[in-house]
Tab-separated table of C-alpha atoms and ligand atoms in Angstrom:
chain	number	residue	atom	x	y	z
L	70	UNK	CA	0.334	-0.643	5.474
L	71	UNK	CA	1.590	1.132	2.319
L	72	UNK	CA	0.062	4.470	1.327
L	73	UNK	CA	-2.116	4.655	-1.807
L	74	UNK	CA	-1.701	6.503	-5.091
L	75	UNK	CA	-4.640	8.923	-5.320
L	76	UNK	CA	-6.417	9.038	-8.694
L	77	UNK	CA	-8.631	12.121	-8.698
L	78	UNK	CA	-11.240	12.858	-11.363
L	79	UNK	CA	-12.966	16.175	-11.986
L	80	UNK	CA	-16.357	17.327	-13.232
L	81	UNK	CA	-18.459	15.398	-15.738
L	82	UNK	CA	-16.096	12.424	-15.771
L	83	UNK	CA	-18.842	10.499	-13.938
L	84	UNK	CA	-20.644	10.612	-17.314
L	85	UNK	CA	-17.918	8.786	-19.252
L	86	UNK	CA	-19.396	6.112	-21.478
L	87	UNK	CA	-22.219	8.341	-22.677
L	88	UNK	CA	-20.503	11.765	-22.668
L	89	UNK	CA	-19.292	12.683	-26.171
L	90	UNK	CA	-17.946	9.149	-26.826
L	91	UNK	CA	-16.360	10.304	-30.099
L	92	UNK	CA	-14.010	12.431	-27.953
L	93	UNK	CA	-13.790	10.531	-24.659
L	94	UNK	CA	-14.367	6.923	-25.741
L	95	UNK	CA	-16.952	4.388	-24.616
L	96	UNK	CA	-15.368	3.210	-21.368
L	97	UNK	CA	-17.048	4.286	-18.148
L	98	UNK	CA	-15.192	5.740	-15.165
L	99	UNK	CA	-15.833	2.412	-13.398
L	100	UNK	CA	-14.077	0.625	-16.300
L	101	UNK	CA	-11.098	2.987	-15.942
L	102	UNK	CA	-11.046	2.408	-12.181
L	103	UNK	CA	-10.852	-1.365	-12.746
L	104	UNK	CA	-7.979	-0.950	-15.231
L	105	UNK	CA	-6.109	1.249	-12.725
L	106	UNK	CA	-6.756	-1.096	-9.776
L	107	UNK	CA	-5.437	-4.087	-11.748
L	108	UNK	CA	-2.318	-2.207	-12.913
L	109	UNK	CA	-1.613	-0.938	-9.383
L	110	UNK	CA	-2.074	-4.392	-7.867
L	111	UNK	CA	0.246	-5.973	-10.450
L	112	UNK	CA	2.929	-3.452	-9.446
L	113	UNK	CA	2.424	-3.779	-5.690
L	114	UNK	CA	0.606	-0.473	-5.130
L	115	UNK	CA	-2.816	0.475	-3.767
L	116	UNK	CA	-5.025	3.223	-5.183
L	117	UNK	CA	-7.675	5.566	-3.866
L	118	UNK	CA	-9.940	6.399	-6.833
L	119	UNK	CA	-12.418	9.257	-6.622
L	120	UNK	CA	-14.479	11.708	-8.663
L	121	UNK	CA	-16.183	14.978	-7.822
L	122	UNK	CA	-18.052	17.672	-9.712
L	123	UNK	CA	-17.211	20.155	-6.960
L	124	UNK	CA	-13.960	22.157	-7.044
L	125	UNK	CA	-13.609	22.379	-3.239
L	126	UNK	CA	-13.979	18.609	-2.870
L	127	UNK	CA	-11.139	18.139	-5.344
L	128	UNK	CA	-9.014	20.566	-3.285
L	129	UNK	CA	-9.862	18.438	-0.196
L	130	UNK	CA	-8.881	15.257	-2.075
L	131	UNK	CA	-5.507	16.764	-3.068
L	132	UNK	CA	-4.899	17.769	0.556
L	133	UNK	CA	-5.846	14.237	1.718
L	134	UNK	CA	-3.434	12.782	-0.828
L	135	UNK	CA	-0.702	15.012	0.585
L	136	UNK	CA	-1.323	13.555	4.065
L	137	UNK	CA	-2.290	9.956	3.331
L	138	UNK	CA	-0.964	9.158	-0.161
L	139	UNK	CA	2.306	8.706	-2.044
L	140	UNK	CA	1.411	10.371	-5.346
L	141	UNK	CA	-1.457	11.971	-7.258
L	142	UNK	CA	-2.784	11.258	-10.723
L	143	UNK	CA	-5.375	13.867	-11.596
L	144	UNK	CA	-7.722	14.390	-14.500
L	145	UNK	CA	-9.021	17.815	-13.464
L	146	UNK	CA	-11.415	17.935	-16.468
L	147	UNK	CA	-12.714	21.495	-17.037
L	148	UNK	CA	-11.014	22.770	-13.858
L	149	UNK	CA	-7.711	22.158	-15.695
L	150	UNK	CA	-8.307	25.385	-17.572
L	151	UNK	CA	-9.761	27.567	-14.812
L	152	UNK	CA	-8.622	26.594	-11.354
L	153	UNK	CA	-6.002	28.522	-9.425
L	154	UNK	CA	-7.339	26.654	-6.348
L	155	UNK	CA	-6.209	23.302	-7.808
L	156	UNK	CA	-2.831	24.798	-8.786
L	157	UNK	CA	-2.365	26.093	-5.226
L	158	UNK	CA	-3.467	22.778	-3.656
L	159	UNK	CA	-1.004	20.760	-5.761
L	160	UNK	CA	1.795	23.231	-4.952
L	161	UNK	CA	0.907	22.947	-1.244
L	162	UNK	CA	1.458	19.181	-1.000
L	163	UNK	CA	4.794	17.422	-1.255
L	164	UNK	CA	3.696	14.296	-3.159
L	165	UNK	CA	4.309	14.234	-6.946
L	166	UNK	CA	1.354	14.966	-9.234
L	167	UNK	CA	0.842	13.687	-12.785
L	168	UNK	CA	-1.888	15.286	-14.919
L	169	UNK	CA	-3.818	13.046	-17.325
L	170	UNK	CA	-6.440	13.668	-19.995
L	171	UNK	CA	-8.382	11.257	-22.174
L	172	UNK	CA	-8.411	13.689	-25.106
L	173	UNK	CA	-5.646	15.980	-26.341
L	174	UNK	CA	-6.786	19.423	-25.097
L	175	UNK	CA	-4.070	21.227	-27.100
L	176	UNK	CA	-5.701	19.999	-30.331
L	177	UNK	CA	-9.178	21.228	-29.359
L	178	UNK	CA	-10.759	24.619	-28.588
L	179	UNK	CA	-8.306	27.424	-27.774
L	180	UNK	CA	-9.668	27.782	-24.206
L	181	UNK	CA	-8.356	24.274	-23.479
L	182	UNK	CA	-4.752	25.232	-24.290
L	183	UNK	CA	-4.073	26.736	-20.860
L	184	UNK	CA	-3.621	24.300	-17.991
L	185	UNK	CA	-3.145	25.689	-14.492
L	186	UNK	CA	-2.599	22.105	-13.309
L	187	UNK	CA	0.312	21.477	-15.718
L	188	UNK	CA	2.148	24.346	-14.090
L	189	UNK	CA	2.097	22.483	-10.754
L	190	UNK	CA	2.607	18.922	-12.066
L	191	UNK	CA	5.637	16.741	-12.745
L	192	UNK	CA	4.266	15.843	-16.183
L	193	UNK	CA	1.166	15.507	-18.343
L	194	UNK	CA	-0.157	12.591	-20.401
L	195	UNK	CA	-3.000	13.326	-22.785
L	196	UNK	CA	-4.683	12.036	-25.894
L	197	UNK	CA	-4.563	8.284	-25.317
L	198	UNK	CA	-8.074	7.668	-23.965
L	199	UNK	CA	-8.233	5.403	-20.909
L	200	UNK	CA	-4.624	4.436	-21.631
L	201	UNK	CA	-3.576	7.944	-20.475
L	202	UNK	CA	-4.396	6.769	-16.923
L	203	UNK	CA	-2.287	3.609	-17.309
L	204	UNK	CA	0.609	5.606	-18.770
L	205	UNK	CA	0.237	8.024	-15.858
L	206	UNK	CA	0.354	5.119	-13.422
L	207	UNK	CA	3.465	3.744	-15.134
L	208	UNK	CA	5.101	7.163	-14.714
L	209	UNK	CA	4.188	7.126	-11.004
L	210	UNK	CA	5.513	3.566	-10.523
L	211	UNK	CA	8.822	4.620	-12.096
L	212	UNK	CA	8.994	7.799	-9.986
L	213	UNK	CA	8.265	5.921	-6.766
L	214	UNK	CA	10.685	3.094	-7.521
L	215	UNK	CA	13.546	5.440	-8.488
W	181	DQA	C1	-10.530	16.312	-20.256
W	181	DQA	C2	-10.237	17.499	-21.185
W	181	DQA	C3	-10.854	18.769	-20.625
W	181	DQA	O1	-10.590	19.853	-21.512
W	181	DQA	C4	-12.351	18.613	-20.492
W	181	DQA	O2	-12.921	19.776	-19.887
W	181	DQA	C5	-12.759	17.386	-19.774
W	181	DQA	C6	-12.021	16.148	-20.004
W	181	DQA	C7	-10.019	14.981	-20.854
W	181	DQA	O3	-9.859	14.023	-20.095
W	181	DQA	O4	-9.788	14.890	-22.057
W	181	DQA	O5	-13.746	17.374	-19.054
W	181	DQA	O6	-9.865	16.513	-19.023
């Protein structure tokens, strides 16, 4: 059986739909999961989609992806800007990682300009709302097919 693409979501993304919709849009995380599942299926891939508010659980998910997955798409949310542990976890696994964001952090508060996760990722897609996930998936499909 083929290994899945892990799509890992960080803190507060469980609140999408009601959380600052003017910044993050009105789609829920479940809506985004459905979009990702359909896109993966149409391209012959499986996904493992998860969310946690807990940094250590996200580290565990990255390690699981390294053992049981083919690639990682991660929206690390606020841990983007703070977490050496996520940087180290991504560096420790050999599967490619693509960072995605709904908003464009570089155009927001100055504390959002630093991303520890970018420094360990193949690339970053941000600012396109839920479409950032689909663009991230397209990047993974291309990487895995090449
Ligand atoms: C976010 C951007 C982060 O700066 C923020 O902390 C989030 C969401 C995004 O998807 O736009 O929680 O990752």
